[in-house]
Short mmCIF file of C-alpha atoms in Angstrom, two decimals:
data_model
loop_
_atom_site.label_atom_id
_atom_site.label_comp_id
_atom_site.label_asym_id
_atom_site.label_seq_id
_atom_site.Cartn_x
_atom_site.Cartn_y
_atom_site.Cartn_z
CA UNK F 1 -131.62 -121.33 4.28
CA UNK F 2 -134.60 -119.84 2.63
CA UNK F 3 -135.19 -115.94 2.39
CA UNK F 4 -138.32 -114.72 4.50
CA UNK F 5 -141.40 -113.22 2.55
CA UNK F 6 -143.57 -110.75 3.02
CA UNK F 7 -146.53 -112.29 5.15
CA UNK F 8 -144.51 -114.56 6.80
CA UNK F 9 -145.57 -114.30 10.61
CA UNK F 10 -144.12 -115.94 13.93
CA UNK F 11 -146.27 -116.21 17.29
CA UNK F 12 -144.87 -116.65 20.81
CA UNK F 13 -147.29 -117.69 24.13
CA UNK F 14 -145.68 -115.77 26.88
CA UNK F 15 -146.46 -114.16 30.77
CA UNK F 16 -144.55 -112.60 32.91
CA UNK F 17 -144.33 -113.56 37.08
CA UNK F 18 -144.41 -110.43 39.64
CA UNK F 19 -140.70 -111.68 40.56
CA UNK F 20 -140.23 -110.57 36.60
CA UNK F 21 -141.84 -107.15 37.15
CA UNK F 22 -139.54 -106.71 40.22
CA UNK F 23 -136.54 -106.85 38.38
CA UNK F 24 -137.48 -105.03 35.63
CA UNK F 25 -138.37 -102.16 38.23
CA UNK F 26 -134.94 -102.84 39.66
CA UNK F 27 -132.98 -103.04 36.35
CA UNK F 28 -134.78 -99.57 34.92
CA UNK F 29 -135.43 -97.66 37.96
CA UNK F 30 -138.77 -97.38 37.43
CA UNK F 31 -139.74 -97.99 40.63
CA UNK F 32 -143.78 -96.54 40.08
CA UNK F 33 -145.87 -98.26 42.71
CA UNK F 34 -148.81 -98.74 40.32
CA UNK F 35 -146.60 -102.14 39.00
CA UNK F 36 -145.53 -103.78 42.47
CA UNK F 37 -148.04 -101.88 45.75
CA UNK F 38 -151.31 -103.58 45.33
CA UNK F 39 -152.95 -101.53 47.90
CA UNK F 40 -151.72 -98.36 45.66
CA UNK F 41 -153.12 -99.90 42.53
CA UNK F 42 -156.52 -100.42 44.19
CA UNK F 43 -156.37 -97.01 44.06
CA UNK F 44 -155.94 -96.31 40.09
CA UNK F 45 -158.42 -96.63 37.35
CA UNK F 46 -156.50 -100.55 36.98
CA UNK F 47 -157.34 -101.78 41.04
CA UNK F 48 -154.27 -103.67 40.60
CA UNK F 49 -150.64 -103.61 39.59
CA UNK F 50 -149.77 -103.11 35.96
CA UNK F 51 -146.65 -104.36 34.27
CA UNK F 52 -144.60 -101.71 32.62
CA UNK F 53 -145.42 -100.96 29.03
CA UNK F 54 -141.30 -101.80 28.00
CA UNK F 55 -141.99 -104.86 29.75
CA UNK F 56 -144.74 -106.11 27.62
CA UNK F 57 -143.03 -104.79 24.93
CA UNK F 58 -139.59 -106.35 25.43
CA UNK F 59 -140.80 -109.75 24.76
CA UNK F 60 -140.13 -108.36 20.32
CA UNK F 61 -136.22 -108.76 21.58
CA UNK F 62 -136.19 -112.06 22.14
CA UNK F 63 -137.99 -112.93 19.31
CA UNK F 64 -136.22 -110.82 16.94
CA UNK F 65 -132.33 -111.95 18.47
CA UNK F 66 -133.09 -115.56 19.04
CA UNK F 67 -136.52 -116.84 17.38
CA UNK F 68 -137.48 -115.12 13.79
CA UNK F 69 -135.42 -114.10 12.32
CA UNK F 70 -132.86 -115.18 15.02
CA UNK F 71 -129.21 -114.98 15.75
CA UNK F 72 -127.86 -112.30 13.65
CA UNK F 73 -130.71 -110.02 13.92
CA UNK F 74 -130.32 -106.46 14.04
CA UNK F 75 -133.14 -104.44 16.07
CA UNK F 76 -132.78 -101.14 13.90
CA UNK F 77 -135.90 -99.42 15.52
CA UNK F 78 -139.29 -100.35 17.16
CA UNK F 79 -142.51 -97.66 17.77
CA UNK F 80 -145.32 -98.75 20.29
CA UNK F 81 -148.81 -97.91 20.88
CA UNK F 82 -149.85 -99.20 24.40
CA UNK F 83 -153.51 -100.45 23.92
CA UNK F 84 -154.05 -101.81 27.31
CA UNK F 85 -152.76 -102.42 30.57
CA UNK F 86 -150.83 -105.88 31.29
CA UNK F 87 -151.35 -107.87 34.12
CA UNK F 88 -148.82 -110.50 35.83
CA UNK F 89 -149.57 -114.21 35.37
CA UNK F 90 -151.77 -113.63 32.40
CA UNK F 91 -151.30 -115.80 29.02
CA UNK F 92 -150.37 -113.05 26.48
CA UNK F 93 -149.70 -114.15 22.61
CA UNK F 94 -146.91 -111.78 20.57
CA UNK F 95 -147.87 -111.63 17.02
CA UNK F 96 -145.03 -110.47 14.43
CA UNK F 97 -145.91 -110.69 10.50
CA UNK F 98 -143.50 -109.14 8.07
CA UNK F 99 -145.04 -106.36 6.08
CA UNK F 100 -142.59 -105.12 3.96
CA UNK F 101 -138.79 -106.38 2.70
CA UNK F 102 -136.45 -104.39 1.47
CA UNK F 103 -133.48 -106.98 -0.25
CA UNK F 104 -131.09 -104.72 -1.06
CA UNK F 105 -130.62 -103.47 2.62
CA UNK F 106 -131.13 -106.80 4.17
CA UNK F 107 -134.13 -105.26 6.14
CA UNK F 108 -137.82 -105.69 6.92
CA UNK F 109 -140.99 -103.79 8.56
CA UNK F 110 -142.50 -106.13 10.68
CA UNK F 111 -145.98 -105.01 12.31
CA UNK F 112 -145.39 -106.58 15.90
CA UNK F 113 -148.58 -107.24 18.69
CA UNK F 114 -149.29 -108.47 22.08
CA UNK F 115 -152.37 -110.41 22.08
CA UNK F 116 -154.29 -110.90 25.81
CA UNK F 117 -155.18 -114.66 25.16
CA UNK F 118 -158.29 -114.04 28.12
CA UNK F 119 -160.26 -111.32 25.66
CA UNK F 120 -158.69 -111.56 22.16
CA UNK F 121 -157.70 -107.48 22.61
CA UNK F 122 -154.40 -106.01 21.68
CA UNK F 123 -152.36 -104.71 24.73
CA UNK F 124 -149.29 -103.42 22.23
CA UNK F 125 -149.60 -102.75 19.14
CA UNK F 126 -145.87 -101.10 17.22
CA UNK F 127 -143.73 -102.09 14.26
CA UNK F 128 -140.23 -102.78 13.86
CA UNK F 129 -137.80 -102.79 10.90
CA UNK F 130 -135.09 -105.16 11.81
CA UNK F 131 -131.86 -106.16 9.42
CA UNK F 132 -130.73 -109.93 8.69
CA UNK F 133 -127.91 -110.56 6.12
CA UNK F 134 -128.60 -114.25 5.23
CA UNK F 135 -132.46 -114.38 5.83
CA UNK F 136 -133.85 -110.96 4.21
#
């Protein structure tokens, strides 16, 4: 198995259904109309439900634990920047490119994005230092 390198970078296509927001709301408790009333959200600055920021954000998680580096991942600590609001049923693009490896810990910075596929513009912007023992 070879060792990741700095600059190495992973990409993942990815939306998320309404149904999806729902359960989030339900799993978190954050049960803000602004991401499920549409008649609320016509009201806001957005005129129509958001998706919650962790939401967006969660999609690093799957990457890290099952895609790059995969199983045996260790999600050691994540910081976020919410650029823009998400909307449901829009193609988004997550963007992860190692930045930094330290071999002696087994660990690496990796700056981490969400990319709206519609516009080109960065909804999440954050980066994570995760821990592998065979791959860093």
């Amino acid at each position: 198995m070879a060792l990741l390198e700095v600059g190495n970078s992973y990409r993942l296509p990815f939306s998320y259904t309404q149904e999806q927001v729902n359960r989030f709301a339900e799993v978190t408790g954050d049960n803000n109309p602004l991401h499920s009333d549409e008649a609320y959200a016509a009201t806001t600055p957005f005129k129509r439900p958001i998706m919650h920021g962790f939401l967006g954000g969660s999609v690093f998680s799957k990457i890290f634990g099952t895609l790059f580096p995969g199983e045996g991942t260790v999600y050691l600590s994540q910081n976020l920047r919410f650029m823009r609001p998400m909307f449901v049923d829009t193609p988004y693009e997550a963007v992860l490119t190692i930045s930094e490896i330290d071999r002696e810990k087994h660990r690496a910075t990796v700056q981490t994005q969400v990319i709206d596929v519609n516009s080109g513009k960065a909804t999440i912007e954050g980066e994570a230092i995760v821990m592998h023992l065979a791959k860093l």
